[in-house]
Coordinates of C-alpha atoms in Angstrom, one line a residue:
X24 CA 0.0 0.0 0.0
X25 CA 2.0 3.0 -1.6
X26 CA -0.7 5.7 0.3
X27 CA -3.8 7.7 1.2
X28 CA -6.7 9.4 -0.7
X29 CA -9.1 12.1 0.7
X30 CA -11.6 13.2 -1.1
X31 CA -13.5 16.1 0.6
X32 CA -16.5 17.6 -0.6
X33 CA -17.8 20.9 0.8
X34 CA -21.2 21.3 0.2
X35 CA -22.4 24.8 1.2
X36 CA -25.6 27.0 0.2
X37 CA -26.4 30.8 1.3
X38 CA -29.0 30.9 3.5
X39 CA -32.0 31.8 0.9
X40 CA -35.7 31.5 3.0
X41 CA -38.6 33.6 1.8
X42 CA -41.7 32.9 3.7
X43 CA -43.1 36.0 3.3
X44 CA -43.4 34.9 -1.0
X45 CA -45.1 31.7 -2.1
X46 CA -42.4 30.9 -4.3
X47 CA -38.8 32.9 -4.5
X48 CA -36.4 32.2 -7.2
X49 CA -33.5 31.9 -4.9
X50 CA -34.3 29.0 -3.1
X51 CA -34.3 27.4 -6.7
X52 CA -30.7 26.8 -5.9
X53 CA -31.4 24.4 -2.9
X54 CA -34.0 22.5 -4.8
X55 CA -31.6 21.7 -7.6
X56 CA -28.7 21.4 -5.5
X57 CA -31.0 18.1 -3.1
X58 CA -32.1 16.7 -6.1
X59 CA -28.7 16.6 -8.5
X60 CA -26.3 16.0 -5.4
X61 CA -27.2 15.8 -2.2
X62 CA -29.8 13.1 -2.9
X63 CA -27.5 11.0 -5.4
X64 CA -24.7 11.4 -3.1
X65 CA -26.7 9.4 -0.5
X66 CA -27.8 7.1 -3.3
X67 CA -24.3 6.4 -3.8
X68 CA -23.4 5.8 -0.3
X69 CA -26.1 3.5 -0.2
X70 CA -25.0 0.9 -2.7
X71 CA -21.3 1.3 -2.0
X72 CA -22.0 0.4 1.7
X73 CA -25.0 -2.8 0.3
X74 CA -21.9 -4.1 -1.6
X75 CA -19.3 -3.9 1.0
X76 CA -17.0 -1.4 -0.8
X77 CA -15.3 0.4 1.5
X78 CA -15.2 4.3 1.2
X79 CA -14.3 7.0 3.5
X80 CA -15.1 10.5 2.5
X81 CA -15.1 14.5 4.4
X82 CA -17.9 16.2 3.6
X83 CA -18.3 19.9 5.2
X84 CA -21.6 20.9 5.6
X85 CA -22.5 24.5 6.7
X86 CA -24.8 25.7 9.4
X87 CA -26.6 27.3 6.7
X88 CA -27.0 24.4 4.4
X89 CA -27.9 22.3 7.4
X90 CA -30.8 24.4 8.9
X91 CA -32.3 24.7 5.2
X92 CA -32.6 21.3 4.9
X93 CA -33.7 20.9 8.1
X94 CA -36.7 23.4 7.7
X95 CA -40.3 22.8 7.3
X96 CA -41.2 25.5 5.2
X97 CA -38.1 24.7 2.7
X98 CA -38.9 21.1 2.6
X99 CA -42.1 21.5 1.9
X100 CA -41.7 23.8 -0.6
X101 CA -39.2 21.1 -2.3
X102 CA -41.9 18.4 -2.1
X103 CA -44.2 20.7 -3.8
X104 CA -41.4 21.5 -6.3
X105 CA -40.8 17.8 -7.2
X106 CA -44.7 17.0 -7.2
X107 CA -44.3 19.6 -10.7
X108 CA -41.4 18.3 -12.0
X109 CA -42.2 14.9 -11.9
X110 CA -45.5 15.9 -13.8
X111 CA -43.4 17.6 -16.4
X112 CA -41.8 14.6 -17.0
X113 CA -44.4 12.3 -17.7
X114 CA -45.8 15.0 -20.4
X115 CA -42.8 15.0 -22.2
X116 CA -43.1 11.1 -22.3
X117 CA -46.3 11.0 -24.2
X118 CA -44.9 14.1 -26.1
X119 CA -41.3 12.6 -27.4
X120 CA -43.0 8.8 -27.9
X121 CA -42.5 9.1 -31.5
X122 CA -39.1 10.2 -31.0
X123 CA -37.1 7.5 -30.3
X124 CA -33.6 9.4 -29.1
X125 CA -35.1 12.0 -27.0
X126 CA -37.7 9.3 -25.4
X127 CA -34.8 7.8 -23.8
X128 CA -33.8 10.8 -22.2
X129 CA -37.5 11.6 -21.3
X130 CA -37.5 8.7 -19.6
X131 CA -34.3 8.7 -18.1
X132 CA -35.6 12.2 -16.7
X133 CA -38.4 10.7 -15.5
X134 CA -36.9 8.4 -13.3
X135 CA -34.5 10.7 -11.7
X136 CA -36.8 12.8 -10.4
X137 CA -39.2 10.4 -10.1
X138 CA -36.6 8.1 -7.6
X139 CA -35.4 11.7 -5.6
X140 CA -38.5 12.7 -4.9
X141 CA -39.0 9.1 -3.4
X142 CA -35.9 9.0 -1.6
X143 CA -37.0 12.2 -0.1
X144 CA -39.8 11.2 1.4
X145 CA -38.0 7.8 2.4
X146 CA -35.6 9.6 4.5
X147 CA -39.1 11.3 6.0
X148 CA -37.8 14.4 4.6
X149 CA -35.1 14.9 6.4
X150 CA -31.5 14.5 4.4
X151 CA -29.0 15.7 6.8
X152 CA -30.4 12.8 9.5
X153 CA -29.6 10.3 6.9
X154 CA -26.2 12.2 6.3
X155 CA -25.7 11.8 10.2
X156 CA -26.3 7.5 9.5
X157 CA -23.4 7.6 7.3
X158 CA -21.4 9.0 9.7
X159 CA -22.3 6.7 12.4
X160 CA -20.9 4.0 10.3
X161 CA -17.9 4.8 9.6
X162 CA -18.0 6.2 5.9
X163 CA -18.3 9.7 6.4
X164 CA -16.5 12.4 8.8
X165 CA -18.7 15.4 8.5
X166 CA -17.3 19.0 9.4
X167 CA -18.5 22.4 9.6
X168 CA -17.9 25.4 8.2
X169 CA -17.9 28.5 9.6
X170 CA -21.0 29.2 10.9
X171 CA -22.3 31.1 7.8
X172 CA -19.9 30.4 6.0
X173 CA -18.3 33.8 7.1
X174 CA -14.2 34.7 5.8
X175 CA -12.4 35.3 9.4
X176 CA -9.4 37.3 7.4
X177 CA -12.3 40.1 6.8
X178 CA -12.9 39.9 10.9
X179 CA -9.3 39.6 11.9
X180 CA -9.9 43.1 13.6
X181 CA -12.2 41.7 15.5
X182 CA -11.6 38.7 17.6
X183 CA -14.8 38.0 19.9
X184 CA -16.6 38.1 16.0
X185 CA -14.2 35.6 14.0
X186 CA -14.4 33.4 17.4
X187 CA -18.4 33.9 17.2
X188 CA -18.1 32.1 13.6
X189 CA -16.7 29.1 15.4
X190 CA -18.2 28.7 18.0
X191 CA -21.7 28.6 16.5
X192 CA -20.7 26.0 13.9
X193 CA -19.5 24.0 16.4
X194 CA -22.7 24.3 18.5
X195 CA -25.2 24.0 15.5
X196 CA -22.6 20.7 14.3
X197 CA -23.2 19.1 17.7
X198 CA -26.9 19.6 17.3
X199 CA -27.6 17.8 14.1
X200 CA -24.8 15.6 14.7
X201 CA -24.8 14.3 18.1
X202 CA -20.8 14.5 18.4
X203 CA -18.0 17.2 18.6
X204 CA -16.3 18.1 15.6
X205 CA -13.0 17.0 14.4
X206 CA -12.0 19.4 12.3
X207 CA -13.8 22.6 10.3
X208 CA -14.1 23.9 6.8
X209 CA -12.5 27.7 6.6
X210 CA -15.0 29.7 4.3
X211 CA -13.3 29.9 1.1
X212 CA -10.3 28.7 2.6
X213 CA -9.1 31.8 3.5
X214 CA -6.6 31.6 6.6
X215 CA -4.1 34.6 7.7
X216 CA -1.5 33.6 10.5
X217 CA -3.0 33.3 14.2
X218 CA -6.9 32.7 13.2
X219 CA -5.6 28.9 14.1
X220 CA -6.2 30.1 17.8
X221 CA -10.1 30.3 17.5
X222 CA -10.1 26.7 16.1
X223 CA -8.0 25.8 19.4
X224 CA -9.6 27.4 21.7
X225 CA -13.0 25.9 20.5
X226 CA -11.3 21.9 20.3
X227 CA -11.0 21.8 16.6
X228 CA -7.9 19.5 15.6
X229 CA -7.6 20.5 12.1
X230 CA -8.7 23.0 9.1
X231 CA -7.3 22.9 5.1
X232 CA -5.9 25.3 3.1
X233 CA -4.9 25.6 -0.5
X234 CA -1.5 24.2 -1.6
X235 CA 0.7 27.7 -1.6
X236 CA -1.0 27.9 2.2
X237 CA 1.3 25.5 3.1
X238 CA 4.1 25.4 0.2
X239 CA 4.7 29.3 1.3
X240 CA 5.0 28.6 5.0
X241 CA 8.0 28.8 7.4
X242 CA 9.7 27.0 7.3
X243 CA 8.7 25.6 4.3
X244 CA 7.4 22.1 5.1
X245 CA 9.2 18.7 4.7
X246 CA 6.4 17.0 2.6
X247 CA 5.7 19.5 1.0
X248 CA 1.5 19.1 0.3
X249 CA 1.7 15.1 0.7
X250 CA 1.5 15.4 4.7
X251 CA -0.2 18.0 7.1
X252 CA 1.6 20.5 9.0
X253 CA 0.5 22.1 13.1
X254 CA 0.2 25.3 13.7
X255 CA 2.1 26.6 16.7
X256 CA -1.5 26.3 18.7
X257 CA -1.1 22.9 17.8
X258 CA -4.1 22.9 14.9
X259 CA -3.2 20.3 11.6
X260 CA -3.3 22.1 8.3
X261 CA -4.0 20.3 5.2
X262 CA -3.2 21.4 2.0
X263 CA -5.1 20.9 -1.7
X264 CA -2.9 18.7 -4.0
X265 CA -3.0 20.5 -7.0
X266 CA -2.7 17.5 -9.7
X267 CA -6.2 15.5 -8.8
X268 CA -8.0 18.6 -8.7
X269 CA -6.6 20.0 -12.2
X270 CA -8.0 16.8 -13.5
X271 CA -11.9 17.3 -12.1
X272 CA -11.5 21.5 -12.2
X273 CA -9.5 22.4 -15.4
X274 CA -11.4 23.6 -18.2
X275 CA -8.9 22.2 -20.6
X276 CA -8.2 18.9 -19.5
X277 CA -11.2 18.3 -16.5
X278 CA -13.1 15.6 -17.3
X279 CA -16.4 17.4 -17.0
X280 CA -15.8 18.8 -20.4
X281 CA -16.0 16.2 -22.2
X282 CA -18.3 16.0 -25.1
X283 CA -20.1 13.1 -24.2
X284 CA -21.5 14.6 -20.9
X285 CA -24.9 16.4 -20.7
X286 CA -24.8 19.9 -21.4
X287 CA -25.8 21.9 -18.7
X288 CA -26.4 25.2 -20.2
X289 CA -29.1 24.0 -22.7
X290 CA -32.5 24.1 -20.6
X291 CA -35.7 23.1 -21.2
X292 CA -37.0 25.9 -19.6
X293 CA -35.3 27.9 -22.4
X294 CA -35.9 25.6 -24.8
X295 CA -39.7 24.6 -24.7
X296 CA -42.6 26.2 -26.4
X297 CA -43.7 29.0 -24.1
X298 CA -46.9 28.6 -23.2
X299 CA -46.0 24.4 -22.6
X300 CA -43.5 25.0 -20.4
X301 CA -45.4 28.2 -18.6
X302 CA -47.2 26.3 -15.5
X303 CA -43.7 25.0 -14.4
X304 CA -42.0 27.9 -14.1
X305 CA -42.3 30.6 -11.3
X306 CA -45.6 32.4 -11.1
X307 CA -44.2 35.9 -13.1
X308 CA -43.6 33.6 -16.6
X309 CA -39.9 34.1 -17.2
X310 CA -38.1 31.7 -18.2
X311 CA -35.5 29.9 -16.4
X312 CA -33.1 27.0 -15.9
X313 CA -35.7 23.8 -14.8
X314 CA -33.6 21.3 -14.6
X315 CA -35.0 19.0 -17.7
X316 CA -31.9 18.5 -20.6
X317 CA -31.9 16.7 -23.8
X318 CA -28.5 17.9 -25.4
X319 CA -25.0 16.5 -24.3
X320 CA -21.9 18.9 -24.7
X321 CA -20.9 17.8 -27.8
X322 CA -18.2 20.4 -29.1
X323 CA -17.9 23.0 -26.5
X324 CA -16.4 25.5 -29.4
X325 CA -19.5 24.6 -31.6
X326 CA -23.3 25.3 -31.7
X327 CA -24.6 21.9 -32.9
X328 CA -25.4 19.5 -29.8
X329 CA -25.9 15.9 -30.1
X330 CA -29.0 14.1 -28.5
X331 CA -28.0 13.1 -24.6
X332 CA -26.6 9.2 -24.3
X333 CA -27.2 8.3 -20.8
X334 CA -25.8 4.9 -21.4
X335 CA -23.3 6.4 -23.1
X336 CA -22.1 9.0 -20.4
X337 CA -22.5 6.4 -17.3
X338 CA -19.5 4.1 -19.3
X339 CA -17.7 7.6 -19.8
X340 CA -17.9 8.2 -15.8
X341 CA -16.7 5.1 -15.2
X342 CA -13.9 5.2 -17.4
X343 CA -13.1 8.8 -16.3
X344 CA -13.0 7.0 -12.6
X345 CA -10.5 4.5 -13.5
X346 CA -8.3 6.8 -15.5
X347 CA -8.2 9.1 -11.9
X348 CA -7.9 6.0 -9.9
X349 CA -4.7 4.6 -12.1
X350 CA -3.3 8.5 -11.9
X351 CA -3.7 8.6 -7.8
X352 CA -1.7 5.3 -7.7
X353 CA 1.6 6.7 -10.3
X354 CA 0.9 9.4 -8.3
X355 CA 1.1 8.1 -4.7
X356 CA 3.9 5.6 -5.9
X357 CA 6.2 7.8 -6.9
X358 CA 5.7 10.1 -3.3
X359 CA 6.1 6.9 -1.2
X360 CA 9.5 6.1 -3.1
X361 CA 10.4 10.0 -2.0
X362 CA 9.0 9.8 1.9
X363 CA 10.4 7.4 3.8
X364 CA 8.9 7.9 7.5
X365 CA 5.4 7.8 6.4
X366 CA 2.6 7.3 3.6
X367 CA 1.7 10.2 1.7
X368 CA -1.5 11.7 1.6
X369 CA -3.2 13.7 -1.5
X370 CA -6.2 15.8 -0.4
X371 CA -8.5 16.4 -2.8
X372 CA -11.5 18.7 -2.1
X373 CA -13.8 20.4 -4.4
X374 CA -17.4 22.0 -4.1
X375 CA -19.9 19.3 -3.6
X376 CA -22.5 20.7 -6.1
X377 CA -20.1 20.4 -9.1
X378 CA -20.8 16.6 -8.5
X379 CA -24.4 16.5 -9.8
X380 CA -25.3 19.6 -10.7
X381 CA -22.5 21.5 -12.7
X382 CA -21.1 18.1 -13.7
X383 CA -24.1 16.0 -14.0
X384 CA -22.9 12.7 -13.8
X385 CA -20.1 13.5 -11.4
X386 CA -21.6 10.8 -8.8
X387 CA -21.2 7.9 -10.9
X388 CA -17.8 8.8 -11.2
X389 CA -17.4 9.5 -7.7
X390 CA -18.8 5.9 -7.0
X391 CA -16.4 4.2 -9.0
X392 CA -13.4 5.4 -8.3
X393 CA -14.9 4.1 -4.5
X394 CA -15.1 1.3 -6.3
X395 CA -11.9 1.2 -8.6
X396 CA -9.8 1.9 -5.5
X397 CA -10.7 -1.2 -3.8
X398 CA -8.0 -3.4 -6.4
X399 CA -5.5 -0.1 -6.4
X400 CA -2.5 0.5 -4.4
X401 CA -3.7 3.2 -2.1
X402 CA -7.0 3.8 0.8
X403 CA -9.0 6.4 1.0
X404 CA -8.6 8.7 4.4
X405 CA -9.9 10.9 6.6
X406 CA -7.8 13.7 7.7
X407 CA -8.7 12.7 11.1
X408 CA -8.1 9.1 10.4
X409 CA -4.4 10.0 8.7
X410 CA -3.6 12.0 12.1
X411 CA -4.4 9.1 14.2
X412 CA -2.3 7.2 12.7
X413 CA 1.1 10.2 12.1
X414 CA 0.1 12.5 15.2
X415 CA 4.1 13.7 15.4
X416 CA 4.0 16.4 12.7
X417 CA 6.3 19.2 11.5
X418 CA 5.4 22.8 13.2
X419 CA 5.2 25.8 10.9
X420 CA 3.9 29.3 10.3
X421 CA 0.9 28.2 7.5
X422 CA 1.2 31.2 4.8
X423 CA -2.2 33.6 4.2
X424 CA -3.8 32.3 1.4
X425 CA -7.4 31.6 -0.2
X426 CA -8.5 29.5 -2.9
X427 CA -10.4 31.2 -5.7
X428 CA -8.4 33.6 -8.4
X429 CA -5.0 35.0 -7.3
X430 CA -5.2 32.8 -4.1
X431 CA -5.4 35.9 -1.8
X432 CA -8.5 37.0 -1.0
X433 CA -8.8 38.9 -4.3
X434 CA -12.7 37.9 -5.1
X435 CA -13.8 39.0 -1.9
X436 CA -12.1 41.9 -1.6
X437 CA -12.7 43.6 -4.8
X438 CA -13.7 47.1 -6.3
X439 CA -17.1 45.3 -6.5
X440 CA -17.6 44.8 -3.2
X441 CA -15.3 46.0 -1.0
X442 CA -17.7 48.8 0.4
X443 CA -19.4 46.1 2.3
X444 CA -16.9 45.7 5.0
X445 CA -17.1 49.0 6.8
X446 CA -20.4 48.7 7.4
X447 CA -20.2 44.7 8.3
X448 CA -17.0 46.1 11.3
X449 CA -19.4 48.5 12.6
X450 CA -22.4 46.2 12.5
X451 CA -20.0 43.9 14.2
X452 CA -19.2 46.6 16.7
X453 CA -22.7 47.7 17.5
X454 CA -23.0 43.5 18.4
X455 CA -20.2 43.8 20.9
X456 CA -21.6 46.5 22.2
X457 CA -24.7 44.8 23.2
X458 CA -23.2 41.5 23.9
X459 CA -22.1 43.2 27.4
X460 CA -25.7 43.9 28.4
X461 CA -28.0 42.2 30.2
X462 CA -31.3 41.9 28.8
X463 CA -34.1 44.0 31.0
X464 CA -37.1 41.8 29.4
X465 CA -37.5 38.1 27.2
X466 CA -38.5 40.2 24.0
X467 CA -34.9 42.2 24.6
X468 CA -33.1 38.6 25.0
X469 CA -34.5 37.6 21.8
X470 CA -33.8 40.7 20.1
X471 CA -29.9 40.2 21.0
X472 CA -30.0 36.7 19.8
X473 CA -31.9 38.3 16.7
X474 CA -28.7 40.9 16.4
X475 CA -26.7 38.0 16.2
X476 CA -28.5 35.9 13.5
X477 CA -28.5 39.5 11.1
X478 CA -24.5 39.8 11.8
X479 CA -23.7 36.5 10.5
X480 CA -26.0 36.4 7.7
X481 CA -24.4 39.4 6.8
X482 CA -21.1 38.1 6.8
X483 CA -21.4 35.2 4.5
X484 CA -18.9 35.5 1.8
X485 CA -21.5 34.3 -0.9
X486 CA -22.5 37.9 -1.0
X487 CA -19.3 39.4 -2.2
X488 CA -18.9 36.8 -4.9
X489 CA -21.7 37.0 -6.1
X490 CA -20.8 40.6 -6.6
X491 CA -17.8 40.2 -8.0
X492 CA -19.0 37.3 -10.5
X493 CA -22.1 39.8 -11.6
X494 CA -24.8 37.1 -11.2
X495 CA -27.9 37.7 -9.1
X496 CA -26.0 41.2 -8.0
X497 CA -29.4 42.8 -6.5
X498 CA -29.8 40.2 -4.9
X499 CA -26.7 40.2 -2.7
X500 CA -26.4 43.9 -2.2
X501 CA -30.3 43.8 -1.1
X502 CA -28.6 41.1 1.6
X503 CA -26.4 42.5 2.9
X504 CA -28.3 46.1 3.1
X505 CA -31.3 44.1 4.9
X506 CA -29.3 42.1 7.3
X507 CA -26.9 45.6 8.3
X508 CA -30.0 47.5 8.9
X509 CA -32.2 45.3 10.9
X510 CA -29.6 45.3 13.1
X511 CA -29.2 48.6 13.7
X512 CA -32.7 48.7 14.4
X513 CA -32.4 46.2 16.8
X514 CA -29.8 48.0 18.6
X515 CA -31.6 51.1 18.8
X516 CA -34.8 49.4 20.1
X517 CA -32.5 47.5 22.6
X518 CA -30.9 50.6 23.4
X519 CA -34.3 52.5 24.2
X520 CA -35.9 49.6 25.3
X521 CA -38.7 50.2 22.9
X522 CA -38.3 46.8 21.4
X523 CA -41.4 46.7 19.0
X524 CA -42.1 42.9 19.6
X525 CA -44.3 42.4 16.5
X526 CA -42.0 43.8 13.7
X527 CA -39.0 41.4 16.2
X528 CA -41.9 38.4 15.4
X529 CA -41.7 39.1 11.5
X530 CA -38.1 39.3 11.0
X531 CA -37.7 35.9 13.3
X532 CA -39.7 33.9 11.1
X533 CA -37.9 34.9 8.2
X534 CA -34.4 35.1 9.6
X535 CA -34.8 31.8 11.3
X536 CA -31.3 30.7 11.4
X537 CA -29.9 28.6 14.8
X538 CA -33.3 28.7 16.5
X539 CA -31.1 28.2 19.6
X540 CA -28.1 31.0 19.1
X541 CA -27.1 33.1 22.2
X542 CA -25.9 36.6 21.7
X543 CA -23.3 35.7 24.3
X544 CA -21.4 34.2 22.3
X545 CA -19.6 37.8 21.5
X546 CA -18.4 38.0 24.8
X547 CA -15.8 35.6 24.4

C-alpha cells in the first residue's frame, strides 16, 4: 500500500428563505442542489455500503446548508417543487413517444426525479439525519464550516466576531450531529496567520488550506503538500494537491468537459414552447433553468449538440473514474518512493454541487473510483483518520492564502464589493456592544439573539462573490443592506428599550437561522 486518498467535498448553500413569498427564485438553488447532489450522493453511499465497498469521505456541511434542509417551510416547498417536475416529465413522455432518441432521455428524466423525490420522502424528509447514518458507520466524517460560511481574514480586527463564527458552527454541528467536531471547513479557505487560535480554543484539531497555504509557509514544510503540518496552537493544516484537482476542475483537460456529458447550459426551460412549459415555471412567466436537458456537450467550441446518451455517459464516468484511480496510484507511488517515514496523503476537495449539478454525472464517477480503489495501491482517508495514525507532525507558520483567483483573498475583496466591509466592522461593533448587556425583558433577549443571526447572515462570503462574479448582484447587495439595517434597528430598540415585539416576530420567522443562538457568544 504505496498511500492515502481524501476526497472532501464541501457542500455549502447561502441561506435563501422567503416565507413572506409563495415561491422565491433563490431558493431554486437548494432544490436543484437536493435533487442533483445531495440526494444521489446518498444514493451512492447507499449501494457502495450494500456491496461492502469500503469508502471513507469528508464532507463539510455548513450551518446554513444544514438548517435549510432541516426546515419545514423549505422542505415542503421542495416536495411541492418535485410534485411539478415529476409531472413535467411524464408530459414530455407522451410528447417525445414518436421520437425515439429524445424518449430515452424523457425517460431517463423521468426516473430521476421520479426516484429523488422518493428517496426524499423515504428519509421522511429529512437528508441531513440520513447524512448523520453515514457518519455513524464509519464512511463519512462530517465537518463544519464557519458558521455562515463567514471569511475570518475580513474579521481579523475583530476577535470575539471571528471566534463567534466558530463557536456557532460548532454548537449548530453538535446539534444535528450528536458529536464534537473534528475538524472545520474555513469559508473559502481563506486563513491569515494566528486565526488557528479560535479553532483551538473551541477543540477543533484541524482546518485545510490551498497548496501555496502551506508550500509558502515557514519553514517551508518537509512534505511538502503530501502530509499535514501544526500550527504553533497545535491545529493540523491540510493542503489541496494540485494535480487531482486540475483533473476534475481544469477547463482544458477536466473531465467534466467532455463532449459526451450532458450539457448543462441547454435548458428546457429555455428551450420549450412558451406557453407548454409556462405552468412550471415561477408564477411571473420568465423563463429559467428547470432542470430537464436533452443535449450532451458535444463540441464546447460549436453550436450543434448531439441528443444526450445516458448509457453512453455512465461508461464515460466510469472510465473517467478509472483513468483518476490509475493516476492517484503513479501518483502516490512515486511520493512513497520519495518519503520514507510515512505514507503520503493527497487531499482532494472540491465544491460538492459540481458533483451532480455543474457536472451531472459526477456521482457515478465518484462511486467508482470508490469502487476502482478497492484493487489499487492506495486507501481512502480521513484527515482525522491520517492524524491518528502520524500525530508527530512538523510545526510551521501556514502562509495567508485563499483559494479562488489570485489565491489571496482577491474575489472577496474587490472594487465590487469592498464597500461592504465598513459597514459589516461596525455592525460587528454595534454586536459587541450589546453583547455586554443584560437583557431587562425576554423580547430584549430575543432581540440580542436576533442581532446576532442579522451579523452573521451578513457576513457570508456568498454575497461578495456573487458581486464580483455579476450574477444575481441585486440580490446580494439587497442582503447584505437588509441584514446591516435590521440590526441597527435592533440596537436602537434595545438601546431605548422600545423593542417593538411584532415587527421582532416578522423578522424571526424569516431570519430563522440557529433557532437556539445566544448573543453571548460575542463576549468571548
Amino acid at each position: 500500500m504505496e498511500g492515502y486518498f481524501s476526497l472532501v467535498l464541501h457542500a455549502h448553500l447561502p441561506y435563501v428563505r422567503h416565507p413572506e413569498y409563495k415561491e422565491f427564485l433563490e431558493e431554486d438553488w437548494l432544490y436543484e442542489a437536493i435533487t442533483e447532489t445531495y440526494i444521489p450522493f446518498l444514493m451512492m453511499f447507499e449501494r457502495l455500503h450494500r456491496d461492502n465497498v469500503e469508502f471513507n469521505i469528508t464532507l463539510t456541511m455548513s450551518g446554513t446548508l444544514a438548517n435549510m434542509l432541516k426546515d419545514d417551510l423549505l422542505m415542503s416547498r421542495y416536495l411541492r417543487h418535485m410534485d411539478k417536475m415529476v409531472e413535467l416529465c411524464e408530459k414530455e413522455l407522451d410528447r417525445l413517444k414518436d421520437q425515439p432518441a429524445f424518449l430515452k432521455v424523457a425517460r431517463h428524466n423521468y426516473d430521476t426525479y421520479r426516484n429523488a423525490r422518493q428517496y426524499f420522502l423515504d428519509c421522511n424528509r429529512d437528508l441531513v439525519s440520513k447524512f448523520r447514518y453515514f457518519q455513524d458507520l464509519g464512511h463519512l466524517e462530517i465537518i463544519p464550516v464557519t458558521a455562515t460560511h463567514g471569511m475570518l481574514p475580513m474579521m481579523k480586527d475583530y476577535d470575539k466576531v471571528a471566534n463567534a463564527q466558530v463557536l456557532q458552527a460548532k454548537i449548530d454541528y453538535m446539534e444535528h450531529f450528536g458529536r464534537e467536531p473534528k475538524g472545520i471547513w474555513l469559508a473559502e479557505c481563506a486563513y491569515y496567520p494566528g486565526q488557528d487560535k479560535y479553532l483551538a480554543e473551541n477543540g477543533i484539531r484541524y482546518f485545510l488550506v490551498d497548496a501555496h497555504g502551506i508550500m509558502h509557509a515557514d519553514p517551508r514544510p518537509i512534505y511538502g503538500v503530501y502530509a499535514p503540518v501544526y500550527t504553533e496552537n497545535g491545529i493540523a493544516a491540510f493542503a489541496r494537491d494540485l494535480e487531482s484537482s486540475e483533473q476534475v476542475w481544469s477547463s482544458e483537460i477536466g473531465y467534466p468537459g467532455d463532449g459526451t456529458y450532458r450539457e448543462f447550459h441547454k435548458d428546457a426551460g429555455y428551450e420549450l414552447d412558451y406557453d407548454y412549459i409556462k405552468p412550471y415555471l415561477h408564477s411571473d412567466g420568465v423563463r429559467r433553468n428547470i432542470g430537464i436537458k436533452y443535449f450532451a456537450i458535444t463540441d464546447k467550441k460549436g453550436t450543434y449538440k448531439a441528443i444526450y446518451d445516458p448509457e453512453a455517459t455512465y461508461n464515460k464516468a466510469k472510465q473517467h473514474a478509472y483513468d483518476f484511480v490509475f493516476n492517484r496510484s503513479k501518483q502516490l507511488e512515486y511520493l512513497a518512493s520519495k518519503m520514507k517515514h510515512r505514507k503520503p496523503i493527497v487531499i482532494s476537495p472540491y465544491d460538492a454541487e459540481l458533483y451532480g449539478h455543474w457536472w451531472y454525472e459526477g456521482p457515478i464517477f465518484l462511486e467508482y473510483v470508490f469502487r476502482a480503489m478497492q484493487i489499487s495501491n492506495f486507501k481512502s482517508i480521513t484527515p482525522s483518520q491520517y492524524l491518528d495514525k502520524y500525530p508527530m507532525n512538523q510545526v510551521v507558520n501556514v502562509s495567508m492564502s485563499s483559494w479562488g483567483a489570485n489565491g489571496y483573498f482577491d474575489v472577496w475583496v474587490d472594487g465590487s464589493n469592498d464597500y461592504i466591509y465598513r459597514h459589516l466592522h461596525k455592525v460587528a461593533e454595534k454586536m459587541l456592544e450589546i453583547a455586554t448587556y443584560e437583557p431587562m425583558n425576554d423580547v430584549e433577549r430575543r432581540a440580542m439573539n436576533q442581532m446576532a443571526r442579522e451579523l452573521m447572515m451578513a457576513q457570508t462570503s456568498c454575497w461578495p462573490f456573487i458581486m464580483f462574479t455579476g450574477t444575481m448582484v441585486g440580490y446580494a447587495h439587497k442582503k447584505i443592506s437588509d441584514h446591516t439595517n435590521r440590526l441597527f434597528k435592533l440596537y436602537e430598540d434595545i438601546k431605548h428599550h422600545s423593542v417593538d415585539e411584532e415587527w421582532l416576530r416578522e423578522i424571526e420567522s424569516r431570519d430563522n437561522i440557529f433557532r437556539n443562538i445566544d448573543y453571548r457568544i460575542y463576549r468571548g
